[in-house]
Coordinates of C-alpha atoms in Angstrom, one line a residue:
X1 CA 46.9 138.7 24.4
X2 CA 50.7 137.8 24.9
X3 CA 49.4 134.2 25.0
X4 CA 47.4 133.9 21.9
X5 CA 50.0 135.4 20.5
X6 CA 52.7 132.9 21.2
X7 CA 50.4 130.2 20.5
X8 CA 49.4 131.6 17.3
X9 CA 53.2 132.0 16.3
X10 CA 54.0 128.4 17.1
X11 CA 51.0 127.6 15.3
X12 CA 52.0 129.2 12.1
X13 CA 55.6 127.3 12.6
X14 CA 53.9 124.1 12.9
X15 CA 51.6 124.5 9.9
X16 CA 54.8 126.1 7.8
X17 CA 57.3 123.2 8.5
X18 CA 54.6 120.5 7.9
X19 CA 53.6 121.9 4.1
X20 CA 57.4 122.3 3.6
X21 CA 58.1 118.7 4.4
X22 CA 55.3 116.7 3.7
X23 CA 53.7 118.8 0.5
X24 CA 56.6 120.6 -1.1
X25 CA 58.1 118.8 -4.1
X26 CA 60.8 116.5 -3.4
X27 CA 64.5 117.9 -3.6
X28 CA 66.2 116.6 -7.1
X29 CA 69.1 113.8 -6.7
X30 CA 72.0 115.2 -7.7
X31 CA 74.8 112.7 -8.8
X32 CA 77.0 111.3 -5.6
X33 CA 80.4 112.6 -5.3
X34 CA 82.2 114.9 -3.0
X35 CA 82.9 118.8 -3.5
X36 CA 85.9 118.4 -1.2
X37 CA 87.6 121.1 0.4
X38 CA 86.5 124.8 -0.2
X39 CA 87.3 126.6 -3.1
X40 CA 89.9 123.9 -3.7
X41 CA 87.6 121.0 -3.9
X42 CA 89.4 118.0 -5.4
X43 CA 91.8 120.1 -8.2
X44 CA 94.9 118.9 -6.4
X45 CA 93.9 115.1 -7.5
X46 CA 92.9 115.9 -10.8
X47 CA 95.2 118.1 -11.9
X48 CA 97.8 115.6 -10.5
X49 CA 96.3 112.7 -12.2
X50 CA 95.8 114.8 -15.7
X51 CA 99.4 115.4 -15.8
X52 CA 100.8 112.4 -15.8
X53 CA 98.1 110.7 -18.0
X54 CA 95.9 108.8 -15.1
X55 CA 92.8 110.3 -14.9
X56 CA 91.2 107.2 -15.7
X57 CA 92.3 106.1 -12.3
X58 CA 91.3 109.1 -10.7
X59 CA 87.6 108.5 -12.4
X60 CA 87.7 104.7 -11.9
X61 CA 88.2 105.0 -8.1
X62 CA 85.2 107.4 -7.5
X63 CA 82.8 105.4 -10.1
X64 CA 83.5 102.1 -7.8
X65 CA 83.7 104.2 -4.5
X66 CA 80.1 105.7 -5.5
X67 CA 79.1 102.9 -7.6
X68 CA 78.0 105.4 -10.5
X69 CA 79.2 106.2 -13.7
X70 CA 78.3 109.8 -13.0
X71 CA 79.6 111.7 -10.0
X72 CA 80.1 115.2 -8.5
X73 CA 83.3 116.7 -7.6
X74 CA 84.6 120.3 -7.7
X75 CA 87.6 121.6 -9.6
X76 CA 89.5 125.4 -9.5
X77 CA 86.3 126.4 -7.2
X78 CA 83.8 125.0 -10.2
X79 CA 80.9 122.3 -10.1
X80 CA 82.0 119.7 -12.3
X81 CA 80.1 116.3 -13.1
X82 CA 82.0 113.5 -14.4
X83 CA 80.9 111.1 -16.7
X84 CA 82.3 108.0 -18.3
X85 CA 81.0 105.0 -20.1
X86 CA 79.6 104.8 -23.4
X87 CA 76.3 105.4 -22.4
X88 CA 77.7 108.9 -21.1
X89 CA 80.0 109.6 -24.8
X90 CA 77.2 108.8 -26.5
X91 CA 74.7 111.2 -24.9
X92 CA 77.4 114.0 -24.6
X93 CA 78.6 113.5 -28.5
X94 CA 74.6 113.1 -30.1
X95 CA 71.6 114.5 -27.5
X96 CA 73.6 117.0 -25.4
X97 CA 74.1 119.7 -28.1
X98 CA 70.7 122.1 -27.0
X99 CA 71.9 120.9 -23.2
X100 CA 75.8 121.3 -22.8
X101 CA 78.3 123.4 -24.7
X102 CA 81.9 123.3 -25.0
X103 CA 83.4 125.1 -22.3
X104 CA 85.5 128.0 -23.4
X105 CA 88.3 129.2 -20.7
X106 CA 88.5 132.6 -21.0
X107 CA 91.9 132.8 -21.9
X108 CA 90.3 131.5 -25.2
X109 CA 87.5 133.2 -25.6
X110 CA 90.1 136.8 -25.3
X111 CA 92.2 135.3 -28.2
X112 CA 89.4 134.2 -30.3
X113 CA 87.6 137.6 -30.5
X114 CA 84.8 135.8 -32.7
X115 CA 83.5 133.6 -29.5
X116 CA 81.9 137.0 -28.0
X117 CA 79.3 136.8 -30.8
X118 CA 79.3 132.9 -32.4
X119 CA 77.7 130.1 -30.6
X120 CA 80.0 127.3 -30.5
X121 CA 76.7 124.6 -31.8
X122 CA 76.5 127.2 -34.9
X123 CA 80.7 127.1 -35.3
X124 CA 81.0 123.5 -35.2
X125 CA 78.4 123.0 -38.1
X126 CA 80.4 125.5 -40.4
X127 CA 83.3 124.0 -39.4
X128 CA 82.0 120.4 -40.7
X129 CA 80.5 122.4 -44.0
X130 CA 84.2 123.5 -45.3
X131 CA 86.4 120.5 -44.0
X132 CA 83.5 118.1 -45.6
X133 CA 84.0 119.9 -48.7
X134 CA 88.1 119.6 -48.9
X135 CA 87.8 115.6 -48.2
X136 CA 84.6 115.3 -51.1
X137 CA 85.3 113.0 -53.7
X138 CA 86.6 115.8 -56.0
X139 CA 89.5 116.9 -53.8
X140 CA 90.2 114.3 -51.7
X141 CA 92.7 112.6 -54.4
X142 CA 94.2 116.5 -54.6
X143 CA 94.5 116.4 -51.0
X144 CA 96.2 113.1 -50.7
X145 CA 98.4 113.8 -53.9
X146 CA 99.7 116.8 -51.4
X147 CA 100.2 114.7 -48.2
X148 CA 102.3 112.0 -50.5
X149 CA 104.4 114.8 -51.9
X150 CA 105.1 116.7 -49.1
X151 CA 105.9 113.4 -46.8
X152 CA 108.3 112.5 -49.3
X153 CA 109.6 116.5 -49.5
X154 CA 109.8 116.4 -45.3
X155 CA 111.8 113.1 -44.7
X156 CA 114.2 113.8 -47.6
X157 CA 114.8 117.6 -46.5
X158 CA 115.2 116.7 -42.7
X159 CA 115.6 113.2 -42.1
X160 CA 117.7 111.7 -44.9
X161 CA 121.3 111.6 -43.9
X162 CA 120.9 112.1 -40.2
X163 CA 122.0 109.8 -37.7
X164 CA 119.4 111.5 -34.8
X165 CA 116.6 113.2 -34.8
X166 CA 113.9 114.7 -32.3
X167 CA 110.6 113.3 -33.9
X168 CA 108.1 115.2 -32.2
X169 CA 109.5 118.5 -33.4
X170 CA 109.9 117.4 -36.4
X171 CA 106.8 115.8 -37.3
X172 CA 104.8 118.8 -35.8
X173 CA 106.8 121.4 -38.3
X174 CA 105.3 118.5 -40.9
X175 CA 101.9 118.6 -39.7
X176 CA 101.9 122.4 -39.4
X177 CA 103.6 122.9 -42.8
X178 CA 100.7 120.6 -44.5
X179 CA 97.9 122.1 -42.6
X180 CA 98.9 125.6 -43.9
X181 CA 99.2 124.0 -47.4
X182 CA 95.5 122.8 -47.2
X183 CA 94.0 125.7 -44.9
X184 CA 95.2 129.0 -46.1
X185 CA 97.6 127.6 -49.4
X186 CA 100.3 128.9 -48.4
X187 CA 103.7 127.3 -50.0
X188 CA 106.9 128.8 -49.6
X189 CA 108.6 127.5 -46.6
X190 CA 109.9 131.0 -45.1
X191 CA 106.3 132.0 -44.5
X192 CA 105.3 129.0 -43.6
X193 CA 108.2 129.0 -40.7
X194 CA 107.5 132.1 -39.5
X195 CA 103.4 131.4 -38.6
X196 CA 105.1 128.3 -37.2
X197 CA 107.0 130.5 -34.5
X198 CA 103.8 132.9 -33.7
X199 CA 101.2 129.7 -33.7
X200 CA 103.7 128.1 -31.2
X201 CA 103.6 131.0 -28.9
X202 CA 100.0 131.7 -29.6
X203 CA 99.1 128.2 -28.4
X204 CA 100.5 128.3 -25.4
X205 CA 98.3 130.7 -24.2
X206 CA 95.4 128.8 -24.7
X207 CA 95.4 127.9 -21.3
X208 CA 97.4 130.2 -19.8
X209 CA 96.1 132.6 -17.1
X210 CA 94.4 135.7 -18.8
X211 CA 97.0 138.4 -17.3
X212 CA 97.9 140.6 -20.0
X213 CA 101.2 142.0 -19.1
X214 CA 104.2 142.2 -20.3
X215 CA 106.2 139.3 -20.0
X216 CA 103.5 136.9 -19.1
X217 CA 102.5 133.7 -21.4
X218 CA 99.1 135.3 -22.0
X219 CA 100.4 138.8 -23.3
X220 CA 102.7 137.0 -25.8
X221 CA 100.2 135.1 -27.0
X222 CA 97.8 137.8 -27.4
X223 CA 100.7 140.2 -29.3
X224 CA 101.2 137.1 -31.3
X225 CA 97.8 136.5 -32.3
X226 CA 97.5 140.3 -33.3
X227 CA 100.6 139.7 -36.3
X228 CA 99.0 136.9 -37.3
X229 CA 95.7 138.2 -37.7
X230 CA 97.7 141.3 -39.6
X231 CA 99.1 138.8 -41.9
X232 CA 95.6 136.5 -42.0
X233 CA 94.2 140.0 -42.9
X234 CA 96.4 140.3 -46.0
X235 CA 96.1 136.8 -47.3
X236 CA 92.2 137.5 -47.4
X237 CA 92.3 140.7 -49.0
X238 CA 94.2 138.9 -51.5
X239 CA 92.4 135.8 -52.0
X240 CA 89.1 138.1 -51.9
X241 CA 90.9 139.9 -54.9
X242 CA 91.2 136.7 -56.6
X243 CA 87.8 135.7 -56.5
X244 CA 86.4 139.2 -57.8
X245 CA 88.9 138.9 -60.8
X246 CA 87.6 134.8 -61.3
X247 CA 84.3 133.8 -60.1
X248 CA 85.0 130.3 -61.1
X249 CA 88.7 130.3 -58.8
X250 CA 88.8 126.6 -58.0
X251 CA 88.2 126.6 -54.1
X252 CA 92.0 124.1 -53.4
X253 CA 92.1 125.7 -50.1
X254 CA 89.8 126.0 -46.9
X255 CA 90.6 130.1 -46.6
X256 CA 89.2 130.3 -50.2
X257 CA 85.7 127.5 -49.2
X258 CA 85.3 130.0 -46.4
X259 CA 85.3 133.2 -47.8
X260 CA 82.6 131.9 -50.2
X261 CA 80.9 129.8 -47.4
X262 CA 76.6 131.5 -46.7
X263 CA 74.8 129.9 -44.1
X264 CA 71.0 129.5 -44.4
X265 CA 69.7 133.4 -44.5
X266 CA 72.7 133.7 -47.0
X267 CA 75.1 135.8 -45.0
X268 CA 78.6 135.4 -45.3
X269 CA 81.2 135.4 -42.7
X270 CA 82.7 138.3 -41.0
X271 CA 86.7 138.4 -41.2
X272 CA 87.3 137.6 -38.0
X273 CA 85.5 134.7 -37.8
X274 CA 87.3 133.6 -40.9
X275 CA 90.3 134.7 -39.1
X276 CA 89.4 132.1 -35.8
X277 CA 88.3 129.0 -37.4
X278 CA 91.3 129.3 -39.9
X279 CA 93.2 129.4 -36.1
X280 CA 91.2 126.9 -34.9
X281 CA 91.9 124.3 -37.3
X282 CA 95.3 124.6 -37.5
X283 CA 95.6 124.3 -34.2
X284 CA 93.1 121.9 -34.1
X285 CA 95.3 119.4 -36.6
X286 CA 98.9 119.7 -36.6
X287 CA 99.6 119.5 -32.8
X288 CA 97.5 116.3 -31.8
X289 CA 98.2 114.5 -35.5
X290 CA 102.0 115.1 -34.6
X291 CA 101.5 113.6 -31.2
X292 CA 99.5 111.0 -32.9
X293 CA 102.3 110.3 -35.1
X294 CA 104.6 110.2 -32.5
X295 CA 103.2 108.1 -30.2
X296 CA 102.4 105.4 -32.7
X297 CA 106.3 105.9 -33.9
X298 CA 106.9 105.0 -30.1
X299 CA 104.5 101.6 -30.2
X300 CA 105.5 100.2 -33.4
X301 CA 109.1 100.3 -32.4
X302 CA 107.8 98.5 -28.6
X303 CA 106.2 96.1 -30.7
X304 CA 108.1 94.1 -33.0
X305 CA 105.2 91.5 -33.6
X306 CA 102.9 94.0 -35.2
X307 CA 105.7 96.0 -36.9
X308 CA 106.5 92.9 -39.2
X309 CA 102.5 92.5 -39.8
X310 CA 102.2 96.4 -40.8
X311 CA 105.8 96.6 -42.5
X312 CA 104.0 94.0 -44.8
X313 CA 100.6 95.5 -45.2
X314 CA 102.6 98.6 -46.6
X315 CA 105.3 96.9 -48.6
X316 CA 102.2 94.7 -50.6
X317 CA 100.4 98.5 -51.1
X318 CA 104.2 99.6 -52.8
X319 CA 103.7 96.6 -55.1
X320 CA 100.3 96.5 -56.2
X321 CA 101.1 100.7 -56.8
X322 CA 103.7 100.1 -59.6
X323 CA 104.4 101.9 -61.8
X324 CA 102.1 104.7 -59.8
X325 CA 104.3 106.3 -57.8
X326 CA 101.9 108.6 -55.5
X327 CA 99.1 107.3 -53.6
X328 CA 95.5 107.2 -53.8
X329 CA 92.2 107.2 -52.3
X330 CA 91.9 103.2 -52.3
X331 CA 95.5 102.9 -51.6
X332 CA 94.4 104.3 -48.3
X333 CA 91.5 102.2 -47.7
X334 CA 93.9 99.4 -47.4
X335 CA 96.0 100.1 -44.9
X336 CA 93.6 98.2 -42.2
X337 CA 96.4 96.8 -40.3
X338 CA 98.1 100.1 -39.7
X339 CA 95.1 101.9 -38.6
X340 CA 93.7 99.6 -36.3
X341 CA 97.1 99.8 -35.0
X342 CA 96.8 103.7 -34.9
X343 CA 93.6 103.3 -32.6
X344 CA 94.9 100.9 -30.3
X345 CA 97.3 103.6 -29.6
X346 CA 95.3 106.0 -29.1
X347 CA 92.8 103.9 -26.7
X348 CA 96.3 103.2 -24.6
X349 CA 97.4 106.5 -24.6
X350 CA 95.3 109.1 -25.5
X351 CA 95.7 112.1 -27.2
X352 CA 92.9 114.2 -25.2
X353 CA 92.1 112.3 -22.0
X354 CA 89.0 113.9 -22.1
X355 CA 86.9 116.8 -22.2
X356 CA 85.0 119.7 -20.4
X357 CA 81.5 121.3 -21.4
X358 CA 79.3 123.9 -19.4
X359 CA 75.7 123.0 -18.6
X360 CA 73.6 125.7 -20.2
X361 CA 70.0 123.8 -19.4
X362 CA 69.0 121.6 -16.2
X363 CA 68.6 118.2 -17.1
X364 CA 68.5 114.8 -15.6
X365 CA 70.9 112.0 -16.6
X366 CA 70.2 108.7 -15.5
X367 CA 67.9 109.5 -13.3
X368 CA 70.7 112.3 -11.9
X369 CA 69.8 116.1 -11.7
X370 CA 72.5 118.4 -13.1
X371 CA 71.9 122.1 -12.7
X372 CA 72.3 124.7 -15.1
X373 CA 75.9 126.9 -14.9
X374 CA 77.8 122.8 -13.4
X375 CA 80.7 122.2 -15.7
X376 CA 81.1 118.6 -17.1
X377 CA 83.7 116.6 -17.4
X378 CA 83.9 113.3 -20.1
X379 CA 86.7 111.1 -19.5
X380 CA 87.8 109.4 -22.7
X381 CA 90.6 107.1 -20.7
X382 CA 88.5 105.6 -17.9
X383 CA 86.1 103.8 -20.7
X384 CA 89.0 103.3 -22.7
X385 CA 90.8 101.2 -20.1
X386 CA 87.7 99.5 -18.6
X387 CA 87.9 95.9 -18.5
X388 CA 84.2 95.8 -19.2
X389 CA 84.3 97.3 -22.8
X390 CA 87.8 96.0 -23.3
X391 CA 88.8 92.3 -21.9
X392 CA 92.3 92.3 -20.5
X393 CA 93.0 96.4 -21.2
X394 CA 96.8 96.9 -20.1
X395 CA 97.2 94.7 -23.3
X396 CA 98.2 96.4 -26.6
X397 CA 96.3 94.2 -28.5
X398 CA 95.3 96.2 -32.6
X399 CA 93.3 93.7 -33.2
X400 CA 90.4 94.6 -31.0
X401 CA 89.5 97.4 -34.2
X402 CA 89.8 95.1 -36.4
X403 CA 86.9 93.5 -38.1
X404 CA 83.2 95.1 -36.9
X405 CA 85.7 97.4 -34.3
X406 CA 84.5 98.2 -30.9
X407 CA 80.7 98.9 -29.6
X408 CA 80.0 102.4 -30.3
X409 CA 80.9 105.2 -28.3
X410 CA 83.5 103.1 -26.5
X411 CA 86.9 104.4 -28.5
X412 CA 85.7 108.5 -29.3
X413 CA 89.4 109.8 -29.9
X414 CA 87.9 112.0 -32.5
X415 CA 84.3 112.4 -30.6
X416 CA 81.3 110.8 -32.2
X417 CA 77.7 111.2 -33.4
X418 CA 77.5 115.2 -34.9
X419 CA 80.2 115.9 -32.6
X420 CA 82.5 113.7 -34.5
X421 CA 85.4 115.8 -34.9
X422 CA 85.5 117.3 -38.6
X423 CA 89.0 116.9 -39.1
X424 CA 89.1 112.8 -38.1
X425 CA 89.5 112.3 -42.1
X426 CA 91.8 114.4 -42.9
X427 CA 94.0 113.5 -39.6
X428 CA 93.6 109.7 -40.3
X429 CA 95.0 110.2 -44.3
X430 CA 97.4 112.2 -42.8
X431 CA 98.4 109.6 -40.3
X432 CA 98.5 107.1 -42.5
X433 CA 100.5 108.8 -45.7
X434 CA 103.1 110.1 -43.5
X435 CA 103.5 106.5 -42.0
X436 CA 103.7 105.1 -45.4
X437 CA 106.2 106.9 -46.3
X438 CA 108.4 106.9 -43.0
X439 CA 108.2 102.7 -43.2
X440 CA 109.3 102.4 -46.5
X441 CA 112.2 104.6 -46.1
X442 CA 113.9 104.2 -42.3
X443 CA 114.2 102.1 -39.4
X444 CA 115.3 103.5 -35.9
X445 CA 115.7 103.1 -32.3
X446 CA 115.0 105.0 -29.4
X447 CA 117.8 107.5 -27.9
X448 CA 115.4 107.1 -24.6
X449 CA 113.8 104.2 -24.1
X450 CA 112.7 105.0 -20.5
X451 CA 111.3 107.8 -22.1
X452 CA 107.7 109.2 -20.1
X453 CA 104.4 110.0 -21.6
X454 CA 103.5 113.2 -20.1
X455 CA 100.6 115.8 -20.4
X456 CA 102.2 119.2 -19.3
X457 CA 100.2 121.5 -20.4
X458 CA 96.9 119.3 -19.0
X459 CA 96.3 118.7 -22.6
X460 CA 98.1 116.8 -25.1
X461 CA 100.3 113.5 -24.5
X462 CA 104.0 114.6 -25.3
X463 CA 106.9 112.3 -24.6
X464 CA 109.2 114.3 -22.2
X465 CA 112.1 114.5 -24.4
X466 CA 110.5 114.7 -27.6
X467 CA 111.0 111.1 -28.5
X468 CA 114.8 111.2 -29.8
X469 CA 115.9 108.6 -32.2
X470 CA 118.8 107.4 -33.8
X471 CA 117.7 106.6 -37.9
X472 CA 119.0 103.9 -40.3
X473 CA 117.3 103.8 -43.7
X474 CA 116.1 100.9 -45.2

């Protein structure tokens, strides 16, 4: 009995380990890569890299060293896939959306209350609804009428007369000021300073850990966001008032598009998601235009040769202007030089070097299996500065946007496909009316010349000292 037993065991062994090998479906590929040390992983590296705008390198190494635009790695005790390449923004920016979603920290998703109970694919189309209807061909001369008068307002109020200033600082209290002008339409400068203060401390706990007590970056940013909401709260009630009283209320504002804005079962939006997208693009436009801004401020000053060219390309719009004083729509559409300019900056030095998304559906990616719950990471830089897609990239070289531009989904500062970011327009007339202005006006040098490019709060390119200038005006 003991023996046929035994044998009976080791048969059942025998027959278990040769369906399990031989008839059981083959294990998915999952994309090469390392999870490096536990818990760990490889965050030292990245985060390293990230801060001090090189995670390109970081991704360009492993891509060679695996051979694979797509590899795994593990980050702050996450699963993370990175991808880069064109191939990769494009299928992350247009087929992704029922796949991947944007990955929320949840230091976010406890200051924006509304993220508990709206999917980010069915915020993002909203979002596109009310920006595309402040750019339409009705408002978009308004809009541009507002950017060319408050430019004009901004450099005579704070840079006229001065011998220094801090740009950075000063362009983002622009960028700010105009953004609450064309979100909320709010004017008088008071106001608009003190959201200024509570947005500044309300964004710095965007990605600050989610302690909530006192004295930490997280709790001041949550007691911010709660008097801002208190005052977002009033400015509805108002604008809500305004409406009943006039139907007809010409909708100059975003607060005032959204508060009328039904999706498609004709329900409105709840206050506090009004509340969180008005948050959301605020935040979402003045910091990373007045980065923008700044940056290109930095190049065009580095780069005599293509100062002249755009110096001209702006003095001919002045002329052919006369007598109109403000710009307008085509005016804009002429300033090719300077915006190809613009994006050469931004493919140097980005912005955003990239971004993260959570995986919310296995799939399979070039032949790749990534599982459901992975994080994803799309580097913007390492296509960017890839000598494949961009012959002899250390090279500041505008004209490579000039003309038919770049192969798609090669430069995606502002994203691409129906991920395209919904404020590129306004950014980019933005951009280019403050520029406008700033070159007709002054000429400067830097206080700093050595000055370094960093990302310090593993998000946004800000020169360390702010960029500091001394000003002459033209």
């Amino acid at each position: 009995d003991l023996f046929l037993l035994s044998f009976a065991t080791i048969l059942t062994i025998i027959i278990y380990v040769f369906f399990k090998y031989f008839f059981a479906k083959p294990k998915e590929k999952i994309p090469p890569g390392t999870f490096g040390w536990p818990i760990i992983g490889e965050t030292i590296q990245f985060f390293i890299s990230l801060y001090y705008g090189m995670v390109h390198e970081f991704v360009q190494e492993r891509t060679k060293k695996y051979n694979s635009h797509v590899f795994k790695t593990s980050l702050l005790g996450q699963k993370v896939v990175i991808f880069s390449g064109p191939a990769a923004n494009k299928f992350i920016f247009t087929q992704g959306n029922k796949l991947i979603i944007g990955w929320r920290p949840k230091s976010v998703q406890k200051l924006f209350a509304s993220t508990s109970f709206v999917p980010i694919e069915h915020d993002t189309k909203r979002a596109h609804n009310v920006i595309s209807y402040l750019l339409n061909s009705q408002n978009v001369e308004r809009l541009i009428s507002t950017m060319d008068n408050m430019s004009h307002l901004h450099l005579k109020n704070h840079w006229k007369g001065k011998n220094e200033v801090i740009v950075y600082d000063l362009v983002k209290l622009f960028t700010f000021s105009l953004s609450i002008r064309a979100f909320i339409g709010i004017k008088e400068s008071d106001k608009i300073l003190n959201l200024y203060e509570k947005f500044k401390i309300f964004t710095y706990g965007l990605l600050a850990v989610d302690i909530n007590l006192p004295g930490t970056t997280f709790y001041k940013a949550m007691k911010a966001g709660n008097e801002l909401r208190k005052q977002m709260k009033v400015i509805i009630k108002q604008r809500r008032a305004e409406l009943s009283e006039n139907p007809n209320l010409s909708k100059v504002d975003v607060l005032t598009q959204m508060i009328n804005e039904q999706d498609e079962d004709g329900k409105y939006m709840t206050e506090v998601e009004i509340e969180d997208k008005v948050f959301g693009f605020i935040i979402g436009s003045y910091d990373t235009t007045a980065t923008t801004i700044t940056l290109t401020m930095k190049y065009l000053q580095q780069m005599p040769e293509f100062f002249n060219e755009i110096i001209q390309e702006q003095n001919e719009i002045s002329m052919q202007m006369m007598p109109r004083k403000e710009l307008c729509w085509n005016d804009i559409q002429k300033m090719k030089k300077t915006w190809s300019f613009v994006n050469e900056v931004l493919r140097n030095t980005p912005v955003v070097q990239g971004i993260f998304r959570e995986v919310i559906e296995d799939f399979t990616y070039e032949d790749f299996y990534i599982p459901k719950g992975w994080k994803i990471y799309l580097s913007f830089g390492a296509t960017q500065k890839n000598g494949e897609y961009f012959p002899n990239p250390t090279k500041f070289d505008p004209s490579r946007f000039e003309g038919n531009g770049q192969v798609p989904y090669t430069s995606v500062p502002f994203g691409g496909g129906h991920r395209m970011c919904p404020g590129k327009e306004f950014a980019r007339i933005l951009i280019l009316v403050f520029l406008h202005h700033l070159l007709k006006n002054f000429r400067w040098e830097p206080k700093v010349p050595s000055e370094k490019i960093l990302y310090p709060f593993f998000l946004l390119a800000i020169p360390t000292d702010g960029y500091p200038i001394t000003l002459s005006a033209v």
